[in-house]
PDB file of C-alpha atoms in Angstrom:
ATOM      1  CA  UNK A   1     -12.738  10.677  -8.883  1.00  0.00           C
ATOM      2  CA  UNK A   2     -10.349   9.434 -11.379  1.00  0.00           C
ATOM      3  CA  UNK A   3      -6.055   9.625 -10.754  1.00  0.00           C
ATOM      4  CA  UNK A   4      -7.028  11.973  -7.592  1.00  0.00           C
ATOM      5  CA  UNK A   5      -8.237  14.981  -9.722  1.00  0.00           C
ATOM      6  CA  UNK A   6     -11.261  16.756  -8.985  1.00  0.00           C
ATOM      7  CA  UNK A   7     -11.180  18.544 -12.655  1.00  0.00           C
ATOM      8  CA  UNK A   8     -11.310  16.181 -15.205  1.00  0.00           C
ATOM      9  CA  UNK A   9     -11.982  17.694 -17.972  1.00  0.00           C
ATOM     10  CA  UNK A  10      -8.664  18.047 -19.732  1.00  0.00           C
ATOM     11  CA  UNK A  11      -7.639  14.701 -19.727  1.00  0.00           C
ATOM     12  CA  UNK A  12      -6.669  12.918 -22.747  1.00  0.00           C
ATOM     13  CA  UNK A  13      -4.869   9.836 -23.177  1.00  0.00           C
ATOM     14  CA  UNK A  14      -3.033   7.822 -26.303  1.00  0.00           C
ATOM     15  CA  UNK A  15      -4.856   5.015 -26.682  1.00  0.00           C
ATOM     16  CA  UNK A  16      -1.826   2.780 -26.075  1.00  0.00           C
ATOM     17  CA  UNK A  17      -0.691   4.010 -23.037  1.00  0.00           C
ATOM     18  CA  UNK A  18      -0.250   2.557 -19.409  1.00  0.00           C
ATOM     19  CA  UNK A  19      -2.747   5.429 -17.997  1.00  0.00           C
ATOM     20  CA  UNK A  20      -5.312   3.720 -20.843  1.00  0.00           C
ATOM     21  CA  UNK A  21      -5.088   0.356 -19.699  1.00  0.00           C
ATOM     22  CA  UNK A  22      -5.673   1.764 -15.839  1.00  0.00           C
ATOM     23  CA  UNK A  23      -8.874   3.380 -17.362  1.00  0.00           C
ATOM     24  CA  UNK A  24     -10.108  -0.010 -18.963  1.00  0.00           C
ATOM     25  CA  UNK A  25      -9.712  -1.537 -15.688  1.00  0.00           C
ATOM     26  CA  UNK A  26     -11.841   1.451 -13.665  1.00  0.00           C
ATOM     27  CA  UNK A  27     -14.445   0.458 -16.629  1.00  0.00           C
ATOM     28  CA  UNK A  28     -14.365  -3.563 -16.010  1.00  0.00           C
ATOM     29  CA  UNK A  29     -12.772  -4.277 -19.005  1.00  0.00           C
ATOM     30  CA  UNK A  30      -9.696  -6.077 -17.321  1.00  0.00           C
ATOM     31  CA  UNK A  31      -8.802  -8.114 -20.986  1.00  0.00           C
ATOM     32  CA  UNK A  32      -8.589  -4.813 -22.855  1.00  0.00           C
ATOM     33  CA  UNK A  33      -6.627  -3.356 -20.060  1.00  0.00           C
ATOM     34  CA  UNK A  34      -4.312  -6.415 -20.193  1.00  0.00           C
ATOM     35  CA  UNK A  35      -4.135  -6.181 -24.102  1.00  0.00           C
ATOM     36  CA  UNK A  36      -2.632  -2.674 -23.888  1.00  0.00           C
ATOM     37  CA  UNK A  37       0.246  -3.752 -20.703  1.00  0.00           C
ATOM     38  CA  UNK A  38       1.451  -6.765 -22.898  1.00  0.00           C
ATOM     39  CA  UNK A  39       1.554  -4.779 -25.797  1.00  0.00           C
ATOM     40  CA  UNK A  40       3.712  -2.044 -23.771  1.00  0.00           C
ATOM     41  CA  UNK A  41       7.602  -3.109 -22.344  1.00  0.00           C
ATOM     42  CA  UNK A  42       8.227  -1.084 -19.192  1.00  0.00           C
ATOM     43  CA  UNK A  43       8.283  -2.431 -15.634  1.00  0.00           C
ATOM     44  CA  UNK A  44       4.490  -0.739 -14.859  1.00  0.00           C
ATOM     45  CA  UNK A  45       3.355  -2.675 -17.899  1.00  0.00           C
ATOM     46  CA  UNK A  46       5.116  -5.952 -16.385  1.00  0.00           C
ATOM     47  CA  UNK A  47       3.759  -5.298 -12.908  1.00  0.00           C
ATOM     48  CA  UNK A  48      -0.104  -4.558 -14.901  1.00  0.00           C
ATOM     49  CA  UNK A  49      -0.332  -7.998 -16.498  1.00  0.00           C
ATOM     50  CA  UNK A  50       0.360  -9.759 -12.998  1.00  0.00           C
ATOM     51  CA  UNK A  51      -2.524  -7.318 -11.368  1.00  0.00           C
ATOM     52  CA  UNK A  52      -4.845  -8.269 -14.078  1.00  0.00           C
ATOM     53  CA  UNK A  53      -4.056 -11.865 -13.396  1.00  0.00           C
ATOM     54  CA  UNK A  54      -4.817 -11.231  -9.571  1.00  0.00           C
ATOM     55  CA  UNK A  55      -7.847  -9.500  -9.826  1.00  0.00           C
ATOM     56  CA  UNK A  56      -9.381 -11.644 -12.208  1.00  0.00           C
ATOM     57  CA  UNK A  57      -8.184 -14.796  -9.688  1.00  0.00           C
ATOM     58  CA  UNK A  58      -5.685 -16.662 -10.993  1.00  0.00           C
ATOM     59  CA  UNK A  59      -2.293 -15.427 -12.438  1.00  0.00           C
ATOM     60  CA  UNK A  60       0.569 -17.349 -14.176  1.00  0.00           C
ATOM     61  CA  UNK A  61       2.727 -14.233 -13.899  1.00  0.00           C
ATOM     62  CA  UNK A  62       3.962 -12.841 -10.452  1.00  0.00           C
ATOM     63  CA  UNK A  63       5.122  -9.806  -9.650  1.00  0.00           C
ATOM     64  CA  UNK A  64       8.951  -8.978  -8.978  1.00  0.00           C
ATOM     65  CA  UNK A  65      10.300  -7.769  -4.949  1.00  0.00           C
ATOM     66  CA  UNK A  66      10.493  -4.255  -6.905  1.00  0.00           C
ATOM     67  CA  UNK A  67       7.349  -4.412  -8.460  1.00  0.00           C
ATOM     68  CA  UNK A  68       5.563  -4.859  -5.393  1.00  0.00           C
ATOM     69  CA  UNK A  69       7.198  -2.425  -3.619  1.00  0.00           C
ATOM     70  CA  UNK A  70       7.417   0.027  -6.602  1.00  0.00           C
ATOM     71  CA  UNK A  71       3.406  -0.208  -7.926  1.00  0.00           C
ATOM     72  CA  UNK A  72       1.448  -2.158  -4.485  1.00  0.00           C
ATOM     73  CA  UNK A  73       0.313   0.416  -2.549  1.00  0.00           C
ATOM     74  CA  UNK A  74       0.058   2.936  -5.188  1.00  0.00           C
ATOM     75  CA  UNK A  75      -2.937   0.169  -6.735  1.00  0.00           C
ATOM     76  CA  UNK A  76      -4.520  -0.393  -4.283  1.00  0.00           C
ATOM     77  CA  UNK A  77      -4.584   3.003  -3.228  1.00  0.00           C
ATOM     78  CA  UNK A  78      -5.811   3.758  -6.609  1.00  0.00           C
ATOM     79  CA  UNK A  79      -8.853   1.147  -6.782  1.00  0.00           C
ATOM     80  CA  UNK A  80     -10.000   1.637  -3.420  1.00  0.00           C
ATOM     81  CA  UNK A  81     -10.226   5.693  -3.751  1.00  0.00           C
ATOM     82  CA  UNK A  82     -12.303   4.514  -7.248  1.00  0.00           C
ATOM     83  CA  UNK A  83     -14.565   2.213  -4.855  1.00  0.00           C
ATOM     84  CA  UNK A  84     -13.382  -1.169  -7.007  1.00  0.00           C
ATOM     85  CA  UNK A  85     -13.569  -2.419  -3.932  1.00  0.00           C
ATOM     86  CA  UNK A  86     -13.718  -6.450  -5.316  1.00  0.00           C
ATOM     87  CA  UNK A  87     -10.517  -5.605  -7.060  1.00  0.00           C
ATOM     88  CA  UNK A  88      -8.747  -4.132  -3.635  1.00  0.00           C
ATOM     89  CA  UNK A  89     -10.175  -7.871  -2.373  1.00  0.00           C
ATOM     90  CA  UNK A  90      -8.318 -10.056  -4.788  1.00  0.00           C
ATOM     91  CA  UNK A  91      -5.252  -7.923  -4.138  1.00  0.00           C
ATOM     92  CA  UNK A  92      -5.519  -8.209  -0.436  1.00  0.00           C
ATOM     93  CA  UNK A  93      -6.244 -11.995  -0.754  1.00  0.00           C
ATOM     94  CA  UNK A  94      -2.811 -12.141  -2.796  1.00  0.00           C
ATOM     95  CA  UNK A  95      -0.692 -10.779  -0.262  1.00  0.00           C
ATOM     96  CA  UNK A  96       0.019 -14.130   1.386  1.00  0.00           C
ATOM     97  CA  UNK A  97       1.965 -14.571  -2.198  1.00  0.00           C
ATOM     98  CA  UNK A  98       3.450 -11.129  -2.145  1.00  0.00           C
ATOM     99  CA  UNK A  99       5.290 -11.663   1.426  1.00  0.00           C
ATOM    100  CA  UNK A 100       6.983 -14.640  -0.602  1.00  0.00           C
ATOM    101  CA  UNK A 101       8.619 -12.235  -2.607  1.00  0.00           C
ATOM    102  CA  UNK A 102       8.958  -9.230  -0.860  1.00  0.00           C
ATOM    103  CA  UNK A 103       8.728  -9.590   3.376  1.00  0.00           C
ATOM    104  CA  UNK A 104       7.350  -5.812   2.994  1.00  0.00           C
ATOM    105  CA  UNK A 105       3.890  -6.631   1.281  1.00  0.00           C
ATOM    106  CA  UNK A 106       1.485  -6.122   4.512  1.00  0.00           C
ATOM    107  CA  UNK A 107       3.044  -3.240   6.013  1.00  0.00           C
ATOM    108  CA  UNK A 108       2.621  -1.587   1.981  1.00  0.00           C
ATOM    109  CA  UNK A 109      -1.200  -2.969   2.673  1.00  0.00           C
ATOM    110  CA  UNK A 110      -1.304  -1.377   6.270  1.00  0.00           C
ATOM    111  CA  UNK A 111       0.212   1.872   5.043  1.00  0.00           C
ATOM    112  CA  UNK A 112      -3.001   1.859   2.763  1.00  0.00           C
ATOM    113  CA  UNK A 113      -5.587   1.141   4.862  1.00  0.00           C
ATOM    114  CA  UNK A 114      -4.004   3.552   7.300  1.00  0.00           C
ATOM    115  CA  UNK A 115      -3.805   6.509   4.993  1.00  0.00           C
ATOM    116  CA  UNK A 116      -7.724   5.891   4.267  1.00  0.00           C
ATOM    117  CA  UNK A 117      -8.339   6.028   7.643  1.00  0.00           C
ATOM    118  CA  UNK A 118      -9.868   1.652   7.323  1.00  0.00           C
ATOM    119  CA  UNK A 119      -7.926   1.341  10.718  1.00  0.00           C
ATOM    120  CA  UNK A 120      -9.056  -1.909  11.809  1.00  0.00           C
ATOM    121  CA  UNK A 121      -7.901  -3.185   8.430  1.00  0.00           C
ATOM    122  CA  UNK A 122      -4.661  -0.919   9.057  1.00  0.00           C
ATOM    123  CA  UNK A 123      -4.221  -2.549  12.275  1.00  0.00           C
ATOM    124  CA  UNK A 124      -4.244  -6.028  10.578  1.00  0.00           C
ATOM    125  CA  UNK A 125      -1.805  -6.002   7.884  1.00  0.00           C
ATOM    126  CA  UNK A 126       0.596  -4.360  10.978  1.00  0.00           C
ATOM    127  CA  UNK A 127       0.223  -7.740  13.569  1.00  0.00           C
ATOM    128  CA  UNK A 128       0.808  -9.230  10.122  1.00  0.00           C
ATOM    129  CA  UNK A 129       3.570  -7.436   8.847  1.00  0.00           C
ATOM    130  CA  UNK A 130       5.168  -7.540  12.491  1.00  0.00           C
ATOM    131  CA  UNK A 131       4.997 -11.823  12.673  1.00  0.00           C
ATOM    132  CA  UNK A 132       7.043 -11.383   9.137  1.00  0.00           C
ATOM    133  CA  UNK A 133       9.721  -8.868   9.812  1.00  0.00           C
ATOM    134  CA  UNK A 134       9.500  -7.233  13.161  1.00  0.00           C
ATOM    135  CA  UNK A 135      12.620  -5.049  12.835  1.00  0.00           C
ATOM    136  CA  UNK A 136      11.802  -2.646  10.400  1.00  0.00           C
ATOM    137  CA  UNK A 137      11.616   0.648  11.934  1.00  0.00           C
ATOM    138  CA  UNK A 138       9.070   1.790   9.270  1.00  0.00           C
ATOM    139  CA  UNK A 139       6.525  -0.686  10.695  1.00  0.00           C
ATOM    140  CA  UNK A 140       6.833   1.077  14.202  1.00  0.00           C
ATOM    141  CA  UNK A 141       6.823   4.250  13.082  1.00  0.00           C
ATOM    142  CA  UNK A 142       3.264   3.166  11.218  1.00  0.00           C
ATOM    143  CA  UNK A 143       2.262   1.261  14.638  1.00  0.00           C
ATOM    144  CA  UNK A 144       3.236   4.286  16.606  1.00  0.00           C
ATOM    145  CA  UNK A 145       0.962   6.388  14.471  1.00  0.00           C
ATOM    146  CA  UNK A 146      -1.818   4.108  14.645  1.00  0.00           C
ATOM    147  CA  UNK A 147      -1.922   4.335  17.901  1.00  0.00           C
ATOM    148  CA  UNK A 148      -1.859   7.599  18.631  1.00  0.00           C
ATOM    149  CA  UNK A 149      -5.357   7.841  16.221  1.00  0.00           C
ATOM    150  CA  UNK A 150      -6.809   5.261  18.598  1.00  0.00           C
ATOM    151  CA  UNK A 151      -5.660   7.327  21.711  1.00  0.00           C
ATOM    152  CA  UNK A 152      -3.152   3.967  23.040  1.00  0.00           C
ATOM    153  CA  UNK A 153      -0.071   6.539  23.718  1.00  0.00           C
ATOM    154  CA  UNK A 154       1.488   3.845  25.902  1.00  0.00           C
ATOM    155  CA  UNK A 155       1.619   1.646  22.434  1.00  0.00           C
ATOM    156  CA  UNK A 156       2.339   4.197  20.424  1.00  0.00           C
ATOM    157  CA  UNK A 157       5.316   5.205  22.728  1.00  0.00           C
ATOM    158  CA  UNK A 158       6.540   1.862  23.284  1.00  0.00           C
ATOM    159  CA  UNK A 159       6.287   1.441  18.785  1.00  0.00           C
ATOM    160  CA  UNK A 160       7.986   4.715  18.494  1.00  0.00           C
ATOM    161  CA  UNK A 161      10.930   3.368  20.798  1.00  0.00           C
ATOM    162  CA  UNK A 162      11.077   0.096  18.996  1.00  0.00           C
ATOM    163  CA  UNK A 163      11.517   2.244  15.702  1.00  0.00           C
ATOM    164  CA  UNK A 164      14.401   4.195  17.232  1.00  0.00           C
ATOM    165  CA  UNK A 165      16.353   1.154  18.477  1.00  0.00           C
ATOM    166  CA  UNK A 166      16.311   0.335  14.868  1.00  0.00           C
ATOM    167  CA  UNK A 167      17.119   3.517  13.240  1.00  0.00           C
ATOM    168  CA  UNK A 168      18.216   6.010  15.823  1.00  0.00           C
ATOM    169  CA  UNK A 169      19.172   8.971  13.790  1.00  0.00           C
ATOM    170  CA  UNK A 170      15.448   8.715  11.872  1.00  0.00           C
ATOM    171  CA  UNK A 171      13.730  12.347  12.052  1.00  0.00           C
ATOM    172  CA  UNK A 172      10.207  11.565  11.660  1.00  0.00           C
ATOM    173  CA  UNK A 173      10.160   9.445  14.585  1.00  0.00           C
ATOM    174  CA  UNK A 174      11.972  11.980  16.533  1.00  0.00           C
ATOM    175  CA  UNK A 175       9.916  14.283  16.187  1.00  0.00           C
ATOM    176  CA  UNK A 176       6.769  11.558  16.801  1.00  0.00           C
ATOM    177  CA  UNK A 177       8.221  10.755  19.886  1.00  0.00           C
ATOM    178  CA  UNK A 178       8.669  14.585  21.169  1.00  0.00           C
ATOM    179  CA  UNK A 179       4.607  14.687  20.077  1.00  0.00           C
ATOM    180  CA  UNK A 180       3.546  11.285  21.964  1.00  0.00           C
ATOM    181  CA  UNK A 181       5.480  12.706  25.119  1.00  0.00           C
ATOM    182  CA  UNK A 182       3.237  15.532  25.201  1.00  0.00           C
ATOM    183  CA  UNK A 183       0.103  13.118  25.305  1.00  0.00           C
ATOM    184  CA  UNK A 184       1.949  11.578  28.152  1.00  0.00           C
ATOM    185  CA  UNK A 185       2.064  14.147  30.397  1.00  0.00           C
TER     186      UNK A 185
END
């Protein structure tokens, strides 16, 4: 499955184009795919040389705090739903650089692993996201929802409480809470 489409048919592409290079790299060809980002100027095309550079295993070029949050998940999402599953490694193994530059980089990784139901992995990048910057309500909320898929209500309440001492007025966790009580009962 290629960009999340089950009809591919009618896809075309400039051969210069950011959505090109992303092909190349689905295809292994990671220096034709980093010909076509340095020959591009746009913040996607910044963030793409520094992912070539980390999948191939060394990188001279590191991404920006927006970068990461801005273009992380969405890659890795993107490489592990098109089983590059070595690539996903490299950008796993990089994250220890990523939390230098933006303290958010393993809950983006946990969010991931999460959404493609890898929950042990999921669980992982949250202990390590929480030993980096345990007040972030989003973290919680993520923790909270974790644990309700592992059936640990008293966790996810207790996540879901932490996430509202942070950011009372927040909706979504409002309404997780109201569903967690019910499992409570």
């Amino acid at each position: 499955m290629f960009f999340f489409r089950e009809n591919n048919t009618d896809l075309t592409f400039k051969p210069i184009s950011l959505e090109c290079a992303y092909l190349l790299i689905l295809k292994d060809d990671l220096d034709g795919a980093l010909k076509i980002f340095e020959s591009l100027d746009s913040p996607r095309a910044q963030w793409g040389k520094a992912l070539i550079g980390i999948i191939k295993g060394y990188t001279e070029i590191f991404p920006t705090y927006f970068a990461i949050r801005n273009f992380l998940e969405i890659d890795l999402d993107f490489l592990l739903k098109n089983n590059k599953i070595e690539y996903v490694e490299q950008m796993l193994g990089a994250l220890e650089y990523f939390i230098e530059i933006n303290q958010e980089s393993y809950k983006f990784a946990a969010r991931v692993m999460y959404e493609n139901k890898l929950f042990n992995a999921a669980k992982k990048y949250l202990d390590k996201s929480k030993s980096v910057f345990y007040k972030d309500p989003e973290l919680h909320f993520l923790y909270a929802k974790y644990f309700i898929d592992t059936h640990s209500y008293t966790y996810a309440n207790f996540h879901i409480d932490e996430c509202l001492k942070i950011l009372p007025d927040y909706y979504p966790a409002k309404k997780l809470k109201s569903e967690i009580l019910e499992y409570l009962v």
